[in-house]
Amino acid sequence: QLHSLAKDPTLGGYFADPTQLAALEACDHVEGNLAIKCPSRCSLQVRRAFWTVACREPSASEAQAFTADCASAATVLAQTDVDSMVANEHAAVAPCSSAPIIEPITTLAPLRNITSVSGAVVISGCEQLERLDGGLAQLSAISGTFEGRSMTLTANPNLGGGLQRMLP
């Protein structure tokens, strides 16, 4: 399922959900950048709502508009509130049997066997990532850089703890 990675114009392909990360569980080396960029909570809620209401992915413009509406709410919206926002503008269809599982990245445990990366390691925007859970614990070699750094952890507001061993 690595062929379905989203692309960043400067970073290349990146992992955005737990299913994609799970594909790396048996890997010990990553060729190129190991990039994890998480969609926002609102973005995930909008995708879930479209699959619940309309049985499809939102278009780019729909995703942008509904995500902005969700993010501008004074309080964190429940999934049912976001479902209602989408249902107000789109006719509901029969229950969708082909809906993907849309979950946030909450752990880096699938990366626990990675020992080397030929590019850089970038983990960004993972609002619900709280712990590394042994992910990257075996990492001992990073051969590349991105924006002058071999490893970048940014905008992961709930991430606590640290790497179990320092890189050389």
Short mmCIF file of C-alpha atoms in Angstrom, two decimals:
data_model
loop_
_atom_site.label_atom_id
_atom_site.label_comp_id
_atom_site.label_asym_id
_atom_site.label_seq_id
_atom_site.Cartn_x
_atom_site.Cartn_y
_atom_site.Cartn_z
CA GLN A 1 0.00 0.00 0.00
CA LEU A 2 3.02 2.25 -0.18
CA HIS A 3 2.01 3.24 -3.70
CA SER A 4 -0.89 5.24 -2.25
CA LEU A 5 1.22 7.63 -0.20
CA ALA A 6 0.36 11.31 -0.46
CA LYS A 7 3.11 13.47 -1.94
CA ASP A 8 4.67 16.65 -0.63
CA PRO A 9 6.44 18.72 -3.31
CA THR A 10 9.67 19.04 -1.30
CA LEU A 11 9.57 16.01 0.99
CA GLY A 12 8.23 13.36 -1.39
CA GLY A 13 5.88 10.58 -0.31
CA TYR A 14 4.69 10.62 3.28
CA PHE A 15 2.74 8.40 5.64
CA ALA A 16 -0.55 9.85 6.89
CA ASP A 17 -2.42 7.01 8.62
CA PRO A 18 -1.80 3.96 10.83
CA THR A 19 -2.49 1.47 8.03
CA GLN A 20 0.32 2.95 5.96
CA LEU A 21 2.69 2.88 8.93
CA ALA A 22 1.83 -0.77 9.61
CA ALA A 23 3.33 -1.63 6.21
CA LEU A 24 6.75 -0.76 7.72
CA GLU A 25 6.54 -3.16 10.68
CA ALA A 26 8.80 -5.77 9.08
CA CYS A 27 11.24 -3.23 7.62
CA ASP A 28 14.66 -2.40 8.99
CA HIS A 29 15.68 0.16 6.34
CA VAL A 30 13.84 3.00 4.61
CA GLU A 31 15.19 4.17 1.27
CA GLY A 32 14.65 7.92 0.98
CA ASN A 33 12.88 10.09 3.53
CA LEU A 34 10.81 8.61 6.34
CA ALA A 35 8.14 11.28 6.48
CA ILE A 36 4.99 11.21 8.60
CA LYS A 37 2.59 14.12 8.15
CA CYS A 38 -0.71 13.77 9.92
CA PRO A 39 -3.94 15.35 8.76
CA SER A 40 -5.66 17.60 11.29
CA ARG A 41 -8.41 16.34 13.58
CA CYS A 42 -10.97 18.32 11.55
CA SER A 43 -9.66 16.91 8.28
CA LEU A 44 -10.12 13.36 9.59
CA GLN A 45 -13.62 14.19 10.85
CA VAL A 46 -14.60 15.63 7.46
CA ARG A 47 -13.35 12.52 5.63
CA ARG A 48 -15.30 10.28 8.05
CA ALA A 49 -18.41 12.44 7.61
CA PHE A 50 -18.28 12.21 3.80
CA TRP A 51 -17.95 8.44 3.97
CA THR A 52 -20.81 8.27 6.50
CA VAL A 53 -23.16 10.59 4.61
CA ALA A 54 -22.15 10.42 0.94
CA CYS A 55 -20.09 7.18 0.73
CA ARG A 56 -17.16 8.92 -0.95
CA GLU A 57 -14.06 11.01 -0.39
CA PRO A 58 -14.66 14.77 -0.33
CA SER A 59 -13.34 16.75 -3.28
CA ALA A 60 -10.37 19.01 -2.53
CA SER A 61 -12.63 22.08 -2.38
CA GLU A 62 -15.18 20.31 -0.15
CA ALA A 63 -12.44 19.08 2.17
CA GLN A 64 -10.96 22.56 2.41
CA ALA A 65 -14.30 24.28 3.07
CA PHE A 66 -15.64 21.81 5.62
CA THR A 67 -12.28 21.52 7.39
CA ALA A 68 -12.14 25.31 7.70
CA ASP A 69 -15.70 25.35 9.12
CA CYS A 70 -14.79 22.64 11.63
CA ALA A 71 -11.55 24.36 12.65
CA SER A 72 -13.26 27.72 13.13
CA ALA A 73 -15.79 26.32 15.62
CA ALA A 74 -15.46 27.81 19.11
CA THR A 75 -15.22 24.32 20.64
CA VAL A 76 -14.01 20.94 19.44
CA LEU A 77 -16.82 19.46 17.38
CA ALA A 78 -18.08 15.92 17.94
CA GLN A 79 -18.07 13.60 14.91
CA THR A 80 -21.89 13.73 14.85
CA ASP A 81 -21.73 17.55 14.51
CA VAL A 82 -19.41 17.27 11.51
CA ASP A 83 -21.66 14.54 10.03
CA SER A 84 -24.60 16.96 10.33
CA MET A 85 -22.67 19.77 8.63
CA VAL A 86 -22.03 17.51 5.63
CA ALA A 87 -25.58 16.10 5.64
CA ASN A 88 -26.99 19.63 5.44
CA GLU A 89 -25.39 20.03 2.00
CA HIS A 90 -25.27 16.48 0.64
CA ALA A 91 -28.03 13.90 0.33
CA ALA A 92 -27.43 10.83 2.40
CA VAL A 93 -26.91 7.53 0.60
CA ALA A 94 -27.43 3.98 1.80
CA PRO A 95 -24.90 2.71 4.35
CA CYS A 96 -21.49 2.51 2.75
CA SER A 97 -19.84 -0.90 2.78
CA SER A 98 -16.60 0.28 1.17
CA ALA A 99 -15.67 3.06 3.61
CA PRO A 100 -12.01 3.05 4.61
CA ILE A 101 -11.01 3.06 8.25
CA ILE A 102 -10.01 6.65 8.96
CA GLU A 103 -7.99 6.88 12.16
CA PRO A 104 -5.26 9.22 13.37
CA ILE A 105 -1.69 8.15 14.01
CA THR A 106 -1.44 7.65 17.78
CA THR A 107 1.73 5.54 17.98
CA LEU A 108 4.99 5.01 16.12
CA ALA A 109 5.30 1.40 17.32
CA PRO A 110 5.26 0.03 13.74
CA LEU A 111 8.62 1.74 13.21
CA ARG A 112 10.34 -0.15 16.04
CA ASN A 113 12.44 -2.31 13.68
CA ILE A 114 13.80 0.54 11.54
CA THR A 115 17.58 0.78 11.98
CA SER A 116 18.49 3.09 9.09
CA VAL A 117 17.02 5.71 6.79
CA SER A 118 18.83 6.86 3.65
CA GLY A 119 17.02 10.22 3.71
CA ALA A 120 15.74 12.33 6.60
CA VAL A 121 13.17 11.55 9.30
CA VAL A 122 10.30 14.05 9.54
CA ILE A 123 7.30 13.67 11.87
CA SER A 124 4.92 16.59 11.70
CA GLY A 125 1.41 17.67 12.63
CA CYS A 126 0.37 14.56 14.56
CA GLU A 127 -2.06 16.08 17.07
CA GLN A 128 -2.98 12.73 18.60
CA LEU A 129 0.52 11.22 18.76
CA GLU A 130 1.37 11.02 22.47
CA ARG A 131 4.24 8.55 22.66
CA LEU A 132 6.82 6.95 20.41
CA ASP A 133 5.97 3.53 21.93
CA GLY A 134 9.34 2.10 20.92
CA GLY A 135 9.06 3.43 17.39
CA LEU A 136 12.49 4.52 16.11
CA ALA A 137 14.17 2.96 19.20
CA GLN A 138 16.49 0.93 16.95
CA LEU A 139 17.29 3.81 14.59
CA SER A 140 21.05 4.26 14.45
CA ALA A 141 21.72 5.81 11.03
CA ILE A 142 20.12 8.69 9.15
CA SER A 143 22.01 9.49 5.96
CA GLY A 144 20.11 12.49 4.60
CA THR A 145 18.75 15.85 5.63
CA PHE A 146 15.61 17.89 5.07
CA GLU A 147 15.88 21.64 5.55
CA GLY A 148 19.31 21.14 7.10
CA ARG A 149 18.26 18.54 9.70
CA SER A 150 18.50 14.78 9.72
CA MET A 151 15.51 14.46 12.09
CA THR A 152 12.63 16.87 12.61
CA LEU A 153 9.76 16.48 15.07
CA THR A 154 7.39 19.47 14.73
CA ALA A 155 3.80 20.39 15.58
CA ASN A 156 3.14 17.23 17.58
CA PRO A 157 1.62 19.00 20.61
CA ASN A 158 0.88 15.92 22.71
CA LEU A 159 4.12 14.02 22.07
CA GLY A 160 5.98 13.32 25.29
CA GLY A 161 9.06 11.29 26.14
CA GLY A 162 11.93 10.88 23.74
CA LEU A 163 14.12 8.51 21.81
CA GLN A 164 15.45 5.63 23.84
CA ARG A 165 18.97 6.07 22.52
CA MET A 166 20.80 8.95 20.95
CA LEU A 167 21.89 8.86 17.35
CA PRO A 168 25.64 9.03 16.69
#
